[in-house]
Amino acid sequence: LYIYGAGKVAKIIYKVCTENGIKIKGFRKYRREAELQSGTGDIFSIYNRLKDILQLSEEQKNIILAEEIECEKKCLIPRKQIVELLQYAISLGKVVNIISDMYLTSDILEDILTEKGVTGYKKIYVSCEHGVGKGSGLFEIYKIDMKGKNCLHIGDNMGADVISARKSGMDA
């Protein structure tokens, strides 16, 4: 999947916040700070941290959180060639899983993927649910679940997707 730049998403969220009477100058900066402070946390822990940083009410936090999830749903665009590759692998009887360094939970990602017509994969492995990223243990968790099967990882980031996968004994 491809997402519009973080700046565009932050502008959309800022606009909705303002429309709801929540004025947060520098939203993008504070949102990034909350994400960094939550470590490999999910979107909910990020927003709990953001609530503390900005002294938001629970209602304000929930409005902004819902808007970010909605923005993600609107802004994520399936990469046609990758979806075709996924469907081709499935048609060959291959087990296809999705592995992502992401703060959205697998439930949220599954909803987005289903809405976008991306189906047929078996499971989503997401860093925020395992507490580690691709470069720090997520591939190892995946390999344990695959019980010694040969695995091929396809991604778009040389470090996270190729080098980390190869260090974990996977083809990439």
mmCIF file of C-alpha atoms in Angstrom:
data_model
loop_
_atom_site.group_PDB
_atom_site.id
_atom_site.type_symbol
_atom_site.label_atom_id
_atom_site.label_comp_id
_atom_site.label_asym_id
_atom_site.label_seq_id
_atom_site.Cartn_x
_atom_site.Cartn_y
_atom_site.Cartn_z
ATOM 1 C CA LEU A 1 0.000 0.000 0.000
ATOM 2 C CA TYR A 2 1.015 3.571 -0.504
ATOM 3 C CA ILE A 3 0.018 6.452 1.729
ATOM 4 C CA TYR A 4 -0.002 10.140 0.903
ATOM 5 C CA GLY A 5 2.689 12.076 2.747
ATOM 6 C CA ALA A 6 2.360 12.467 6.501
ATOM 7 C CA GLY A 7 2.157 16.235 6.034
ATOM 8 C CA LYS A 8 -1.032 15.946 3.987
ATOM 9 C CA VAL A 9 -2.653 13.626 6.531
ATOM 10 C CA ALA A 10 -1.638 15.993 9.364
ATOM 11 C CA LYS A 11 -3.235 18.921 7.488
ATOM 12 C CA ILE A 12 -6.487 16.995 7.065
ATOM 13 C CA ILE A 13 -6.523 16.061 10.756
ATOM 14 C CA TYR A 14 -5.678 19.644 11.779
ATOM 15 C CA LYS A 15 -8.602 20.916 9.664
ATOM 16 C CA VAL A 16 -11.057 18.492 11.298
ATOM 17 C CA CYS A 17 -9.706 19.370 14.750
ATOM 18 C CA THR A 18 -10.241 23.065 14.076
ATOM 19 C CA GLU A 19 -13.777 22.381 12.804
ATOM 20 C CA ASN A 20 -14.466 20.601 16.108
ATOM 21 C CA GLY A 21 -13.079 23.457 18.190
ATOM 22 C CA ILE A 22 -9.792 21.688 18.947
ATOM 23 C CA LYS A 23 -6.980 24.074 18.067
ATOM 24 C CA ILE A 24 -3.570 22.437 18.050
ATOM 25 C CA LYS A 25 -0.806 24.483 16.488
ATOM 26 C CA GLY A 26 2.013 22.198 15.427
ATOM 27 C CA PHE A 27 -0.179 19.082 15.419
ATOM 28 C CA ARG A 28 2.208 17.140 13.180
ATOM 29 C CA LYS A 29 5.122 17.796 15.549
ATOM 30 C CA TYR A 30 3.162 16.748 18.647
ATOM 31 C CA ARG A 31 1.748 13.677 16.904
ATOM 32 C CA ARG A 32 5.265 12.592 15.908
ATOM 33 C CA GLU A 33 6.543 13.226 19.452
ATOM 34 C CA ALA A 34 3.751 11.043 20.870
ATOM 35 C CA GLU A 35 4.577 8.302 18.376
ATOM 36 C CA LEU A 36 8.269 8.355 19.286
ATOM 37 C CA GLN A 37 7.508 8.322 23.004
ATOM 38 C CA SER A 38 5.192 5.341 22.631
ATOM 39 C CA GLY A 39 7.993 3.273 21.067
ATOM 40 C CA THR A 40 6.515 0.491 18.968
ATOM 41 C CA GLY A 41 3.076 1.224 20.372
ATOM 42 C CA ASP A 42 -0.152 1.096 18.434
ATOM 43 C CA ILE A 43 -2.311 4.030 17.395
ATOM 44 C CA PHE A 44 -4.218 3.860 20.682
ATOM 45 C CA SER A 45 -1.103 4.178 22.853
ATOM 46 C CA ILE A 46 0.127 6.994 20.595
ATOM 47 C CA TYR A 47 -3.104 8.890 21.150
ATOM 48 C CA ASN A 48 -3.080 8.245 24.884
ATOM 49 C CA ARG A 49 0.395 9.805 24.916
ATOM 50 C CA LEU A 50 -0.780 12.693 22.709
ATOM 51 C CA LYS A 51 -3.663 13.273 25.131
ATOM 52 C CA ASP A 52 -1.148 13.667 27.964
ATOM 53 C CA ILE A 53 1.214 15.892 25.967
ATOM 54 C CA LEU A 54 -1.553 18.264 24.819
ATOM 55 C CA GLN A 55 -3.795 17.867 27.878
ATOM 56 C CA LEU A 56 -6.737 16.823 25.708
ATOM 57 C CA SER A 57 -10.017 15.572 27.050
ATOM 58 C CA GLU A 58 -10.966 11.954 26.333
ATOM 59 C CA GLU A 59 -13.592 13.208 23.866
ATOM 60 C CA GLN A 60 -11.074 15.404 22.027
ATOM 61 C CA LYS A 61 -8.592 12.533 21.857
ATOM 62 C CA ASN A 62 -11.246 10.213 20.445
ATOM 63 C CA ILE A 63 -12.309 12.738 17.790
ATOM 64 C CA ILE A 64 -8.731 13.175 16.570
ATOM 65 C CA LEU A 65 -7.976 9.451 16.762
ATOM 66 C CA ALA A 66 -11.081 8.568 14.730
ATOM 67 C CA GLU A 67 -10.124 11.166 12.145
ATOM 68 C CA GLU A 68 -6.604 9.803 11.782
ATOM 69 C CA ILE A 69 -7.928 6.284 11.229
ATOM 70 C CA GLU A 70 -10.424 7.640 8.694
ATOM 71 C CA CYS A 71 -7.613 9.549 6.930
ATOM 72 C CA GLU A 72 -5.548 6.391 6.741
ATOM 73 C CA LYS A 73 -8.505 4.598 5.157
ATOM 74 C CA LYS A 74 -8.954 7.364 2.592
ATOM 75 C CA CYS A 75 -5.274 7.944 1.835
ATOM 76 C CA LEU A 76 -3.966 4.398 1.558
ATOM 77 C CA ILE A 77 -3.857 3.366 -2.079
ATOM 78 C CA PRO A 78 -3.171 -0.219 -3.133
ATOM 79 C CA ARG A 79 -0.179 -0.630 -5.432
ATOM 80 C CA LYS A 80 -1.782 -2.395 -8.390
ATOM 81 C CA GLN A 81 1.273 -4.476 -9.330
ATOM 82 C CA ILE A 82 1.792 -5.658 -5.751
ATOM 83 C CA VAL A 83 -1.875 -6.644 -5.393
ATOM 84 C CA GLU A 84 -1.592 -8.549 -8.690
ATOM 85 C CA LEU A 85 1.554 -10.275 -7.398
ATOM 86 C CA LEU A 86 -0.224 -11.175 -4.149
ATOM 87 C CA GLN A 87 -3.171 -12.639 -6.075
ATOM 88 C CA TYR A 88 -0.818 -14.549 -8.404
ATOM 89 C CA ALA A 89 1.017 -16.116 -5.436
ATOM 90 C CA ILE A 90 -2.303 -17.111 -3.876
ATOM 91 C CA SER A 91 -3.451 -18.640 -7.180
ATOM 92 C CA LEU A 92 -0.306 -20.810 -7.121
ATOM 93 C CA GLY A 93 -1.296 -22.113 -3.691
ATOM 94 C CA LYS A 94 1.303 -20.074 -1.804
ATOM 95 C CA VAL A 95 0.579 -18.957 1.736
ATOM 96 C CA VAL A 96 0.697 -15.165 1.727
ATOM 97 C CA ASN A 97 1.063 -13.133 4.918
ATOM 98 C CA ILE A 98 1.522 -9.406 5.359
ATOM 99 C CA ILE A 99 4.320 -8.061 7.559
ATOM 100 C CA SER A 100 4.343 -4.361 8.403
ATOM 101 C CA ASP A 101 6.157 -1.856 10.577
ATOM 102 C CA MET A 102 3.054 0.099 11.493
ATOM 103 C CA TYR A 103 1.171 1.670 14.367
ATOM 104 C CA LEU A 104 -2.214 0.610 13.001
ATOM 105 C CA THR A 105 -3.389 -2.684 14.478
ATOM 106 C CA SER A 106 -3.988 -5.749 12.328
ATOM 107 C CA ASP A 107 -7.766 -5.309 12.779
ATOM 108 C CA ILE A 108 -7.633 -1.767 11.408
ATOM 109 C CA LEU A 109 -5.303 -2.809 8.585
ATOM 110 C CA GLU A 110 -7.564 -5.737 7.710
ATOM 111 C CA ASP A 111 -10.575 -3.399 7.473
ATOM 112 C CA ILE A 112 -8.625 -1.062 5.194
ATOM 113 C CA LEU A 113 -7.327 -3.885 3.000
ATOM 114 C CA THR A 114 -10.805 -5.409 2.674
ATOM 115 C CA GLU A 115 -12.252 -2.004 1.710
ATOM 116 C CA LYS A 116 -9.532 -1.691 -0.936
ATOM 117 C CA GLY A 117 -10.214 -5.177 -2.309
ATOM 118 C CA VAL A 118 -6.983 -6.714 -1.016
ATOM 119 C CA THR A 119 -7.924 -10.182 0.203
ATOM 120 C CA GLY A 120 -6.716 -13.765 0.225
ATOM 121 C CA TYR A 121 -3.751 -13.364 2.587
ATOM 122 C CA LYS A 122 -3.651 -15.544 5.684
ATOM 123 C CA LYS A 123 -2.457 -13.226 8.480
ATOM 124 C CA ILE A 124 -1.092 -9.759 9.178
ATOM 125 C CA TYR A 125 2.023 -9.408 11.345
ATOM 126 C CA VAL A 126 2.289 -5.818 12.531
ATOM 127 C CA SER A 127 5.098 -4.384 14.639
ATOM 128 C CA CYS A 128 2.854 -2.542 17.106
ATOM 129 C CA GLU A 129 1.238 -5.806 18.194
ATOM 130 C CA HIS A 130 4.515 -7.651 18.678
ATOM 131 C CA GLY A 131 6.541 -4.822 20.222
ATOM 132 C CA VAL A 132 9.323 -5.187 17.644
ATOM 133 C CA GLY A 133 9.902 -4.001 14.106
ATOM 134 C CA LYS A 134 11.208 -5.806 11.061
ATOM 135 C CA GLY A 135 14.778 -4.935 11.974
ATOM 136 C CA SER A 136 14.443 -5.890 15.628
ATOM 137 C CA GLY A 137 12.653 -9.228 15.770
ATOM 138 C CA LEU A 138 9.395 -9.217 13.776
ATOM 139 C CA PHE A 139 10.843 -11.444 11.044
ATOM 140 C CA GLU A 140 12.103 -13.861 13.707
ATOM 141 C CA ILE A 141 8.586 -14.113 15.174
ATOM 142 C CA TYR A 142 7.249 -14.729 11.699
ATOM 143 C CA LYS A 143 9.829 -17.444 10.986
ATOM 144 C CA ILE A 144 8.910 -19.270 14.211
ATOM 145 C CA ASP A 145 5.259 -19.268 13.123
ATOM 146 C CA MET A 146 6.260 -20.595 9.699
ATOM 147 C CA LYS A 147 7.927 -23.622 11.359
ATOM 148 C CA GLY A 148 10.959 -23.865 9.075
ATOM 149 C CA LYS A 149 9.189 -23.232 5.771
ATOM 150 C CA ASN A 150 11.046 -21.297 3.079
ATOM 151 C CA CYS A 151 9.869 -17.701 3.059
ATOM 152 C CA LEU A 152 10.171 -14.901 0.539
ATOM 153 C CA HIS A 153 9.628 -11.314 1.684
ATOM 154 C CA ILE A 154 8.763 -8.615 -0.853
ATOM 155 C CA GLY A 155 8.916 -4.979 0.170
ATOM 156 C CA ASP A 156 9.982 -1.511 -0.893
ATOM 157 C CA ASN A 157 12.597 -0.605 1.706
ATOM 158 C CA MET A 158 16.127 -1.939 1.246
ATOM 159 C CA GLY A 159 16.951 -1.864 4.962
ATOM 160 C CA ALA A 160 13.734 -2.998 6.606
ATOM 161 C CA ASP A 161 12.431 -5.278 3.887
ATOM 162 C CA VAL A 162 15.495 -6.762 2.256
ATOM 163 C CA ILE A 163 18.470 -6.598 4.624
ATOM 164 C CA SER A 164 16.424 -7.373 7.761
ATOM 165 C CA ALA A 165 14.594 -10.235 6.064
ATOM 166 C CA ARG A 166 17.855 -11.752 4.828
ATOM 167 C CA LYS A 167 19.437 -11.437 8.292
ATOM 168 C CA SER A 168 16.485 -13.450 9.581
ATOM 169 C CA GLY A 169 17.158 -16.220 7.084
ATOM 170 C CA MET A 170 14.490 -15.280 4.578
ATOM 171 C CA ASP A 171 14.804 -14.678 0.867
ATOM 172 C CA ALA A 172 14.000 -11.099 -0.049
#
